């Protein structure tokens, strides 16, 4: 063998290997500590690398234990002596495993003599030989994969297509159905209990629709195998009724027609059939279901007048014509809404209004000017600006520009002289302080907390859920607790119901959100759960959710 004997491999202590290596005589120190073990003590599927000597060029190289064991097993199965090969010699090892000989070199005359030329008769004989040897009729892929037989290409080159070949040798009809299969269907279809009984007897398994086509072709009457159809119909109706009941309950809870997102979260939390399945079953849109069930639908369409008023207001605020990609940033409807309402593109609308369509030129600023503008905005706001403040301010650049010039916002704060602890980049946003001088870990938290302060709502930040329940050991913390109203307010910025089953950061976060909502429902805790969409269109969603609890946000 080409493995380097008595070699030691570095391993780190962890919870999975502790018991095993202790039983082999290794002394445990602490989790995470490295230690050396003999390569023989590694498991068969270890991904640690061991040293090997190439059997072809004698050079040293490394390979994982699991990869080495895999190649060794393949050699044993093939009955060939196991050899290790480095990357340079890998082709030589492949030749040994596949018993490959270098092709002889012939001149053109000799080469013509050794070329195999298949006639139709030879191909038919090969096909019959395959059926006798293996006991079944091959398809194209099976013929390609079997050594010692012509490829499917040889058949198609002589007969045109694989189906034409089957028809010409007399084992299939013009539709490609084997005559034997048609005989099986004619015999067993009228008496079988399930279609699977027929499929197990066919040369080529078929789908239900394909079998039904063959039945019609033969001239038999189609049978109804779905004996449980009535039961399924009852089940479907009960699921629709459960969905409609959930829709009525949610509409009553939030005081308005739920959006599709709100309904999907509610269905997932309460184990109700998904909205799209109900839409498919009824053949109705969600809006139509809402109108039929609660007499209203969730529409936020704006009139032409409102769209133009908002656009003119933004133009006056910016001192220029807004670009299409800026509309959403400033809380307006997207440019698609203008296209749908005015039946023209956003740029065509600008021209029709007689506005000058000049491109917005980005001004290059020095570092000194960037810092000066940032400091001015700090003094104006009386706090550290967040990235939304910087974007909306007419004279400052956005956070991307500051990070490009200074590396991070930390450095900007240090240079300007911002002095408060916890100034750091966070995974969910930028740390800043609200009007009560409290640290907020994202721009969205800053916006929400400032809205609570501006509307004179008394709240306690970061309070534990256990404080609301006697004897509870729950360690979860809420974002805000409205003490006078007895309502929990949470902002779930990363929630994505499409990733609930995915085991990544967003998936884990989303599952925790669902657990929190379920916990609140089971313990009758009032909660206002907010999401990024609730902060759009001048905080429309946020205001509606607070209003449903009798709280007006201005």
Coordinates of C-alpha atoms in Angstrom, one line a residue:
X1 CA 0.0 0.0 0.0
X2 CA 1.1 3.6 -0.6
X3 CA -0.1 5.0 2.7
X4 CA 2.6 6.5 5.0
X5 CA 2.6 4.2 8.0
X6 CA 2.6 5.5 11.6
X7 CA 1.7 9.0 10.6
X8 CA 0.0 11.3 13.1
X9 CA -3.0 13.5 12.1
X10 CA -4.1 16.6 14.0
X11 CA -7.7 16.4 15.4
X12 CA -9.6 18.8 17.6
X13 CA -11.7 17.7 20.6
X14 CA -15.4 18.0 20.2
X15 CA -18.6 16.5 21.6
X16 CA -18.8 13.9 18.9
X17 CA -15.3 12.4 19.1
X18 CA -14.6 12.8 22.9
X19 CA -16.0 9.3 24.0
X20 CA -14.4 7.5 21.1
X21 CA -10.9 8.8 21.4
X22 CA -10.9 8.5 25.2
X23 CA -11.8 4.8 24.7
X24 CA -8.7 4.5 22.5
X25 CA -6.5 5.9 25.3
X26 CA -6.2 9.6 24.4
X27 CA -6.4 12.0 27.3
X28 CA -9.1 14.7 27.0
X29 CA -8.1 18.3 27.7
X30 CA -11.0 20.6 26.6
X31 CA -13.3 21.1 23.7
X32 CA -11.5 22.8 20.8
X33 CA -8.0 21.7 21.8
X34 CA -5.9 20.1 19.0
X35 CA -4.2 16.7 19.6
X36 CA -2.4 14.1 17.5
X37 CA -3.9 10.7 16.7
X38 CA -2.6 7.7 14.7
X39 CA -4.3 7.6 11.2
X40 CA -5.6 4.1 12.0
X41 CA -7.8 5.6 14.7
X42 CA -9.7 7.8 12.3
X43 CA -13.2 6.7 11.2
X44 CA -13.7 5.3 7.7
X45 CA -15.6 8.4 6.6
X46 CA -13.3 11.1 8.2
X47 CA -12.7 14.1 6.0
X48 CA -9.3 14.7 7.5
X49 CA -6.4 14.4 5.1
X50 CA -3.7 11.7 5.4
X51 CA -0.3 11.4 3.6
X52 CA 0.0 9.0 0.7
X53 CA 2.8 7.9 -1.7
X54 CA 2.0 7.8 -5.4
X55 CA 2.5 4.3 -6.7
X56 CA 3.4 5.7 -10.1
X57 CA 5.9 8.5 -9.4
X58 CA 6.7 8.0 -5.7
X59 CA 5.7 11.6 -4.8
X60 CA 4.0 12.5 -1.5
X61 CA 0.4 13.9 -1.7
X62 CA -2.6 14.2 0.6
X63 CA -6.2 12.8 0.3
X64 CA -9.1 12.6 2.7
X65 CA -9.6 9.3 4.6
X66 CA -13.1 8.9 3.1
X67 CA -11.8 9.4 -0.5
X68 CA -9.0 7.0 0.0
X69 CA -11.3 4.3 1.4
X70 CA -13.7 4.9 -1.5
X71 CA -11.0 4.3 -4.2
X72 CA -9.7 1.3 -2.2
X73 CA -13.2 -0.3 -2.2
X74 CA -13.7 0.3 -5.9
X75 CA -10.4 -1.6 -6.6
X76 CA -11.5 -4.5 -4.4
X77 CA -14.8 -4.7 -6.2
X78 CA -13.1 -4.7 -9.6
X79 CA -10.6 -7.3 -8.5
X80 CA -7.7 -5.0 -9.4
X81 CA -4.7 -4.3 -7.2
X82 CA -5.3 -1.0 -5.3
X83 CA -2.9 1.8 -6.3
X84 CA -2.8 5.4 -5.1
X85 CA -2.2 8.1 -7.6
X86 CA -1.5 11.8 -7.3
X87 CA -3.2 14.3 -9.6
X88 CA -0.4 14.0 -12.2
X89 CA -0.7 10.2 -12.4
X90 CA -4.5 9.9 -12.0
X91 CA -5.0 9.0 -15.7
X92 CA -2.6 6.1 -15.3
X93 CA -4.7 4.8 -12.4
X94 CA -7.9 5.2 -14.4
X95 CA -6.3 3.1 -17.2
X96 CA -5.5 0.3 -14.7
X97 CA -9.0 0.3 -13.2
X98 CA -10.6 0.1 -16.6
X99 CA -8.2 -2.3 -18.1
X100 CA -7.4 0.2 -20.9
X101 CA -4.9 -0.5 -23.6
X102 CA -3.4 2.2 -25.8
X103 CA -5.0 2.0 -29.3
X104 CA -2.9 0.8 -32.1
X105 CA -2.1 3.2 -34.9
X106 CA -3.2 2.1 -38.4
X107 CA -2.8 3.8 -41.7
X108 CA -5.9 4.9 -43.5
X109 CA -6.3 1.6 -45.5
X110 CA -6.0 -0.6 -42.4
X111 CA -8.3 1.7 -40.4
X112 CA -11.1 1.2 -42.9
X113 CA -10.8 -2.6 -42.4
X114 CA -11.2 -2.4 -38.6
X115 CA -14.3 -0.1 -38.6
X116 CA -17.4 -1.9 -37.5
X117 CA -20.2 -1.5 -40.1
X118 CA -23.7 -2.5 -38.8
X119 CA -26.4 -3.7 -41.1
X120 CA -30.1 -3.7 -40.2
X121 CA -29.9 -7.5 -39.9
X122 CA -26.9 -7.3 -37.5
X123 CA -28.7 -4.7 -35.3
X124 CA -31.8 -6.8 -35.1
X125 CA -29.7 -9.9 -34.1
X126 CA -28.0 -7.8 -31.4
X127 CA -31.4 -6.7 -30.1
X128 CA -32.7 -10.3 -30.0
X129 CA -29.5 -11.4 -28.3
X130 CA -30.0 -8.7 -25.6
X131 CA -33.6 -9.9 -24.9
X132 CA -32.4 -13.5 -24.6
X133 CA -29.4 -12.7 -22.4
X134 CA -31.1 -10.2 -20.0
X135 CA -34.8 -11.3 -20.2
X136 CA -36.3 -7.9 -21.0
X137 CA -36.7 -5.4 -23.9
X138 CA -34.1 -2.6 -23.6
X139 CA -34.8 1.1 -24.2
X140 CA -32.3 3.4 -25.7
X141 CA -30.5 4.3 -22.4
X142 CA -30.2 0.6 -21.4
X143 CA -28.7 -0.2 -24.8
X144 CA -26.2 2.6 -24.5
X145 CA -25.2 1.5 -21.0
X146 CA -24.6 -2.2 -21.9
X147 CA -21.1 -3.1 -22.9
X148 CA -20.7 -5.4 -25.9
X149 CA -23.7 -4.1 -27.7
X150 CA -24.2 -1.3 -30.3
X151 CA -25.2 2.1 -29.1
X152 CA -28.7 3.4 -29.6
X153 CA -27.2 5.8 -32.2
X154 CA -26.3 2.9 -34.4
X155 CA -30.0 1.9 -34.4
X156 CA -31.4 5.4 -35.1
X157 CA -28.9 6.0 -37.9
X158 CA -30.2 2.9 -39.7
X159 CA -33.9 3.0 -38.9
X160 CA -34.5 6.7 -38.4
X161 CA -35.8 6.6 -34.8
X162 CA -35.9 4.0 -32.0
X163 CA -39.7 3.8 -32.4
X164 CA -39.4 3.1 -36.1
X165 CA -36.9 0.3 -35.3
X166 CA -39.4 -1.3 -32.9
X167 CA -42.2 -1.0 -35.5
X168 CA -40.0 -2.5 -38.3
X169 CA -39.0 -5.6 -36.2
X170 CA -42.7 -6.1 -35.5
X171 CA -42.9 -5.7 -31.7
X172 CA -44.6 -2.3 -31.4
X173 CA -47.4 -0.4 -33.2
X174 CA -47.0 3.0 -34.9
X175 CA -47.6 4.8 -31.5
X176 CA -44.6 3.0 -30.0
X177 CA -46.8 0.7 -27.8
X178 CA -45.4 -2.9 -27.5
X179 CA -47.9 -5.4 -28.7
X180 CA -47.2 -7.5 -25.6
X181 CA -48.3 -4.5 -23.5
X182 CA -51.5 -4.0 -25.4
X183 CA -52.3 -7.7 -24.9
X184 CA -51.6 -7.3 -21.1
X185 CA -53.9 -4.3 -20.9
X186 CA -56.7 -6.0 -22.9
X187 CA -56.5 -9.0 -20.6
X188 CA -56.1 -7.4 -17.1
X189 CA -57.6 -3.9 -17.4
X190 CA -61.2 -5.0 -17.0
X191 CA -60.5 -7.1 -13.9
X192 CA -57.6 -5.4 -12.1
X193 CA -58.3 -3.4 -8.8
X194 CA -55.5 -0.9 -9.3
X195 CA -53.5 0.4 -12.3
X196 CA -50.3 -0.5 -10.5
X197 CA -51.1 -4.2 -11.0
X198 CA -51.0 -3.6 -14.8
X199 CA -47.9 -1.4 -14.7
X200 CA -45.9 -4.2 -13.0
X201 CA -46.7 -6.5 -16.0
X202 CA -45.8 -4.1 -18.8
X203 CA -42.5 -4.1 -20.7
X204 CA -42.5 -0.3 -20.5
X205 CA -44.3 1.2 -17.5
X206 CA -46.8 3.9 -18.3
X207 CA -48.5 6.9 -16.7
X208 CA -52.2 6.8 -15.9
X209 CA -52.9 9.0 -19.0
X210 CA -50.8 6.8 -21.3
X211 CA -52.6 3.6 -20.1
X212 CA -56.0 5.3 -20.7
X213 CA -54.9 6.2 -24.2
X214 CA -53.9 2.6 -24.8
X215 CA -57.3 1.4 -23.4
X216 CA -59.2 3.8 -25.8
X217 CA -56.9 2.6 -28.7
X218 CA -57.9 -1.1 -27.9
X219 CA -61.5 -0.2 -27.7
X220 CA -62.2 -0.9 -24.0
X221 CA -64.3 1.2 -21.7
X222 CA -62.5 3.4 -19.2
X223 CA -63.0 2.5 -15.6
X224 CA -63.1 4.7 -12.5
X225 CA -60.3 3.5 -10.1
X226 CA -60.8 6.4 -7.7
X227 CA -63.1 4.8 -5.2
X228 CA -62.2 7.4 -2.6
X229 CA -63.2 10.4 -4.7
X230 CA -66.3 11.2 -2.6
X231 CA -64.3 11.1 0.6
X232 CA -61.6 13.3 -1.0
X233 CA -64.3 15.8 -2.1
X234 CA -65.6 15.9 1.5
X235 CA -62.1 16.5 2.8
X236 CA -61.5 19.3 0.2
X237 CA -64.7 21.0 1.1
X238 CA -63.9 20.9 4.9
X239 CA -60.5 22.4 4.1
X240 CA -62.1 25.2 2.2
X241 CA -64.5 25.9 5.0
X242 CA -61.6 25.9 7.5
X243 CA -59.7 28.4 5.3
X244 CA -62.7 30.7 5.1
X245 CA -63.2 30.5 8.9
X246 CA -59.6 31.4 9.4
X247 CA -60.0 34.3 7.0
X248 CA -63.0 35.6 9.0
X249 CA -61.0 35.2 12.3
X250 CA -58.0 37.0 11.0
X251 CA -60.1 39.9 9.6
X252 CA -61.8 40.2 12.9
X253 CA -58.4 40.3 14.8
X254 CA -56.6 42.9 12.6
X255 CA -59.7 44.9 11.7
X256 CA -59.2 44.8 7.9
X257 CA -59.0 42.4 5.0
X258 CA -55.7 40.4 5.4
X259 CA -53.0 40.7 2.8
X260 CA -51.8 37.5 1.1
X261 CA -48.7 37.6 3.3
X262 CA -50.7 38.0 6.5
X263 CA -53.0 35.2 5.5
X264 CA -50.2 32.8 4.7
X265 CA -48.5 33.4 8.1
X266 CA -51.8 32.8 9.8
X267 CA -52.4 29.6 7.9
X268 CA -48.9 28.3 8.7
X269 CA -49.3 29.1 12.3
X270 CA -52.8 27.5 12.7
X271 CA -52.1 24.5 10.3
X272 CA -54.7 25.6 7.8
X273 CA -54.4 24.7 4.1
X274 CA -52.3 27.1 2.1
X275 CA -53.9 29.9 0.3
X276 CA -52.6 28.9 -3.2
X277 CA -54.1 25.3 -2.8
X278 CA -57.5 26.8 -1.9
X279 CA -57.2 29.2 -5.0
X280 CA -56.4 26.2 -7.2
X281 CA -59.2 24.1 -5.9
X282 CA -61.9 26.8 -6.1
X283 CA -60.5 28.4 -9.3
X284 CA -60.7 31.8 -7.7
X285 CA -58.2 34.5 -6.9
X286 CA -57.5 35.4 -3.3
X287 CA -59.3 38.8 -3.8
X288 CA -62.4 36.9 -5.1
X289 CA -62.3 34.5 -2.1
X290 CA -62.1 37.6 0.2
X291 CA -65.1 39.3 -1.5
X292 CA -67.1 36.1 -1.3
X293 CA -66.3 35.4 2.3
X294 CA -65.9 38.8 4.1
X295 CA -67.3 41.2 1.5
X296 CA -64.1 43.1 1.0
X297 CA -60.7 42.8 -0.6
X298 CA -57.2 44.2 0.1
X299 CA -56.6 46.7 -2.6
X300 CA -54.2 49.6 -2.3
X301 CA -54.6 51.1 -5.8
X302 CA -54.2 54.9 -6.1
X303 CA -56.0 57.2 -8.5
X304 CA -54.2 59.2 -11.2
X305 CA -54.7 62.3 -9.2
X306 CA -53.0 60.9 -6.0
X307 CA -50.1 59.5 -8.0
X308 CA -49.4 62.8 -9.7
X309 CA -49.8 64.8 -6.4
X310 CA -47.2 62.5 -4.7
X311 CA -44.8 62.8 -7.7
X312 CA -45.1 66.6 -7.8
X313 CA -44.5 66.8 -4.1
X314 CA -41.4 64.7 -4.3
X315 CA -40.1 66.7 -7.3
X316 CA -40.4 69.9 -5.3
X317 CA -38.7 68.3 -2.3
X318 CA -35.7 67.1 -4.4
X319 CA -35.5 70.1 -6.6
X320 CA -35.3 67.9 -9.7
X321 CA -37.3 65.2 -11.5
X322 CA -37.2 61.9 -9.4
X323 CA -35.6 58.9 -11.1
X324 CA -37.8 55.8 -11.4
X325 CA -35.6 53.8 -8.9
X326 CA -36.0 56.5 -6.3
X327 CA -39.8 56.4 -6.1
X328 CA -39.9 53.4 -3.8
X329 CA -37.1 54.8 -1.6
X330 CA -39.2 57.9 -0.8
X331 CA -42.3 55.9 0.0
X332 CA -44.1 56.4 -3.4
X333 CA -45.6 53.7 -5.5
X334 CA -43.2 51.9 -7.9
X335 CA -42.8 53.1 -11.5
X336 CA -44.9 50.0 -12.5
X337 CA -48.0 51.6 -10.9
X338 CA -47.6 54.7 -13.1
X339 CA -47.3 52.4 -16.2
X340 CA -50.5 50.6 -15.3
X341 CA -52.5 53.7 -14.5
X342 CA -51.3 56.0 -17.3
X343 CA -50.7 53.3 -19.9
X344 CA -47.2 54.7 -20.6
X345 CA -43.7 54.2 -19.2
X346 CA -42.5 56.4 -16.3
X347 CA -40.1 58.3 -18.7
X348 CA -42.9 58.9 -21.2
X349 CA -45.1 60.3 -18.4
X350 CA -42.3 62.7 -17.4
X351 CA -42.1 63.9 -21.0
X352 CA -45.9 64.3 -21.2
X353 CA -45.8 66.5 -18.1
X354 CA -43.4 68.8 -19.8
X355 CA -40.6 68.2 -17.3
X356 CA -37.0 68.2 -18.3
X357 CA -35.7 64.7 -18.4
X358 CA -32.1 65.4 -17.5
X359 CA -30.0 62.6 -15.9
X360 CA -29.1 63.0 -12.2
X361 CA -25.3 63.6 -12.0
X362 CA -23.6 62.3 -8.9
X363 CA -21.2 64.9 -7.5
X364 CA -17.8 63.6 -6.4
X365 CA -17.0 64.9 -2.9
X366 CA -13.8 65.0 -0.9
X367 CA -13.5 63.1 2.4
X368 CA -13.4 66.5 4.3
X369 CA -16.7 67.5 2.7
X370 CA -18.3 64.2 3.5
X371 CA -17.3 64.4 7.2
X372 CA -18.4 68.0 7.4
X373 CA -21.9 67.2 6.0
X374 CA -22.2 64.2 8.3
X375 CA -21.4 66.3 11.3
X376 CA -23.9 69.0 10.3
X377 CA -26.6 66.4 10.0
X378 CA -25.7 65.0 13.4
X379 CA -26.1 68.5 14.9
X380 CA -29.4 69.1 13.1
X381 CA -31.0 65.8 14.2
X382 CA -29.4 65.8 17.7
X383 CA -28.5 62.2 17.2
X384 CA -26.5 59.8 15.0
X385 CA -28.0 59.7 11.5
X386 CA -29.0 56.3 10.2
X387 CA -28.7 55.3 6.5
X388 CA -32.3 56.4 5.8
X389 CA -31.5 59.9 7.2
X390 CA -28.4 60.1 5.0
X391 CA -30.3 59.0 1.9
X392 CA -33.2 61.4 2.4
X393 CA -31.0 64.4 3.3
X394 CA -30.6 66.7 0.4
X395 CA -26.9 67.5 1.0
X396 CA -25.4 64.3 2.4
X397 CA -24.3 61.1 0.6
X398 CA -25.6 57.7 1.4
X399 CA -23.9 55.1 3.7
X400 CA -22.5 53.2 0.7
X401 CA -20.4 56.3 -0.2
X402 CA -19.2 56.7 3.4
X403 CA -18.1 53.1 3.6
X404 CA -16.4 53.3 0.2
X405 CA -14.3 56.2 1.4
X406 CA -13.7 55.3 5.1
X407 CA -14.1 51.5 5.2
X408 CA -17.0 51.5 7.8
X409 CA -19.3 53.8 9.6
X410 CA -17.3 53.1 12.8
X411 CA -14.4 55.2 11.4
X412 CA -16.8 58.0 10.4
X413 CA -18.2 58.1 13.9
X414 CA -14.7 58.1 15.4
X415 CA -13.4 60.9 13.2
X416 CA -16.5 63.1 13.7
X417 CA -16.4 62.4 17.4
X418 CA -19.6 60.4 18.0
X419 CA -19.3 59.1 21.5
X420 CA -21.5 56.2 22.7
X421 CA -20.9 52.6 23.4
X422 CA -22.0 49.8 21.1
X423 CA -21.1 51.7 17.9
X424 CA -20.6 48.7 15.6
X425 CA -21.8 47.2 12.4
X426 CA -24.6 44.8 13.1
X427 CA -25.8 41.9 10.9
X428 CA -29.3 43.4 10.6
X429 CA -28.2 47.1 10.2
X430 CA -26.4 50.0 11.8
X431 CA -26.5 50.8 15.5
X432 CA -27.9 54.3 16.3
X433 CA -29.8 56.1 19.0
X434 CA -33.4 57.1 19.1
X435 CA -34.9 60.3 20.6
X436 CA -34.8 58.8 24.1
X437 CA -31.1 58.3 23.7
X438 CA -31.6 54.5 23.6
X439 CA -29.5 52.2 21.3
X440 CA -31.3 50.7 18.3
X441 CA -29.7 47.9 16.4
X442 CA -31.3 48.6 13.0
X443 CA -32.7 51.5 11.1
X444 CA -36.2 49.9 11.3
X445 CA -36.0 49.7 15.1
X446 CA -35.0 53.3 15.2
X447 CA -38.0 54.3 13.1
X448 CA -40.5 52.3 15.1
X449 CA -39.1 53.5 18.5
X450 CA -39.2 57.1 17.4
X451 CA -42.8 56.7 16.2
X452 CA -43.7 55.4 19.7
X453 CA -42.0 58.3 21.3
X454 CA -43.5 60.9 19.0
X455 CA -47.0 59.5 19.7
X456 CA -46.5 59.5 23.5
X457 CA -46.7 55.7 23.9
X458 CA -45.0 54.5 27.0
X459 CA -42.9 51.4 26.4
X460 CA -40.3 49.2 28.0
X461 CA -37.6 48.0 25.6
X462 CA -36.1 44.4 25.7
X463 CA -38.5 43.1 28.3
X464 CA -38.7 39.3 28.8
X465 CA -41.9 37.4 27.9
X466 CA -41.6 35.5 31.3
X467 CA -42.4 38.8 33.1
X468 CA -46.0 38.6 31.6
X469 CA -46.6 35.0 32.9
X470 CA -46.3 33.6 36.4
X471 CA -43.9 30.7 36.6
X472 CA -42.7 31.0 33.0
X473 CA -39.0 30.2 32.3
X474 CA -39.1 31.5 28.8
X475 CA -36.0 33.6 28.0
X476 CA -37.3 35.3 24.9
X477 CA -37.2 39.1 24.9
X478 CA -39.6 41.4 23.1
X479 CA -38.6 44.5 21.2
X480 CA -41.0 46.8 23.0
X481 CA -43.8 46.4 25.6
X482 CA -46.5 49.0 25.7
X483 CA -47.0 49.0 29.4
X484 CA -50.3 51.1 29.5
X485 CA -51.9 49.1 26.7
X486 CA -50.5 45.7 27.7
X487 CA -49.4 45.0 24.1
X488 CA -46.1 43.5 22.8
X489 CA -44.6 45.0 19.7
X490 CA -42.1 43.0 17.7
X491 CA -40.3 43.8 14.5
X492 CA -39.4 40.7 12.4
X493 CA -37.1 42.1 9.8
X494 CA -35.7 38.9 8.4
X495 CA -38.8 36.8 8.4
X496 CA -39.4 34.8 5.2
X497 CA -42.1 32.2 5.1
X498 CA -40.6 30.6 2.0
X499 CA -37.5 29.6 4.0
X500 CA -39.2 28.0 7.0
X501 CA -38.0 24.6 6.1
X502 CA -34.5 25.7 5.1
X503 CA -31.7 25.2 7.7
X504 CA -29.9 28.5 7.3
X505 CA -29.8 31.8 9.3
X506 CA -33.1 33.2 7.8
X507 CA -34.8 29.8 8.1
X508 CA -33.9 29.5 11.8
X509 CA -35.0 33.1 12.4
X510 CA -38.3 32.5 10.6
X511 CA -39.0 29.4 12.6
X512 CA -38.3 31.3 15.9
X513 CA -40.8 34.0 14.8
X514 CA -43.5 31.3 14.2
X515 CA -42.8 29.9 17.7
X516 CA -43.1 33.4 19.2
X517 CA -46.4 34.0 17.5
X518 CA -47.7 30.6 18.6
X519 CA -46.5 31.2 22.2
X520 CA -48.4 34.5 22.3
X521 CA -51.6 33.0 20.9
X522 CA -51.5 30.1 23.4
X523 CA -50.9 32.4 26.3
X524 CA -53.4 35.1 25.2
X525 CA -50.6 37.7 24.9
X526 CA -51.6 40.7 22.6
X527 CA -48.9 41.2 20.0
X528 CA -48.4 43.6 17.1
X529 CA -46.0 41.8 14.7
X530 CA -44.4 44.2 12.2
X531 CA -42.5 43.3 9.0
X532 CA -40.6 45.4 6.4
X533 CA -43.7 45.8 4.2
X534 CA -45.4 47.5 7.2
X535 CA -42.9 50.4 7.0
X536 CA -43.6 51.3 3.4
X537 CA -46.1 53.8 2.0
X538 CA -45.6 56.2 4.9
X539 CA -45.9 53.3 7.5
X540 CA -49.4 52.3 6.2
X541 CA -49.2 48.7 7.4
X542 CA -47.9 49.7 10.8
X543 CA -50.6 52.3 11.3
X544 CA -53.3 49.8 10.4
X545 CA -52.0 47.2 12.8
X546 CA -51.9 49.7 15.7
X547 CA -55.3 51.0 14.7
X548 CA -56.7 47.5 15.0
X549 CA -55.8 47.7 18.7
X550 CA -57.3 51.1 19.2
X551 CA -54.0 53.0 18.9
X552 CA -53.7 55.9 16.4
X553 CA -50.2 56.6 15.0
X554 CA -49.8 60.0 13.3

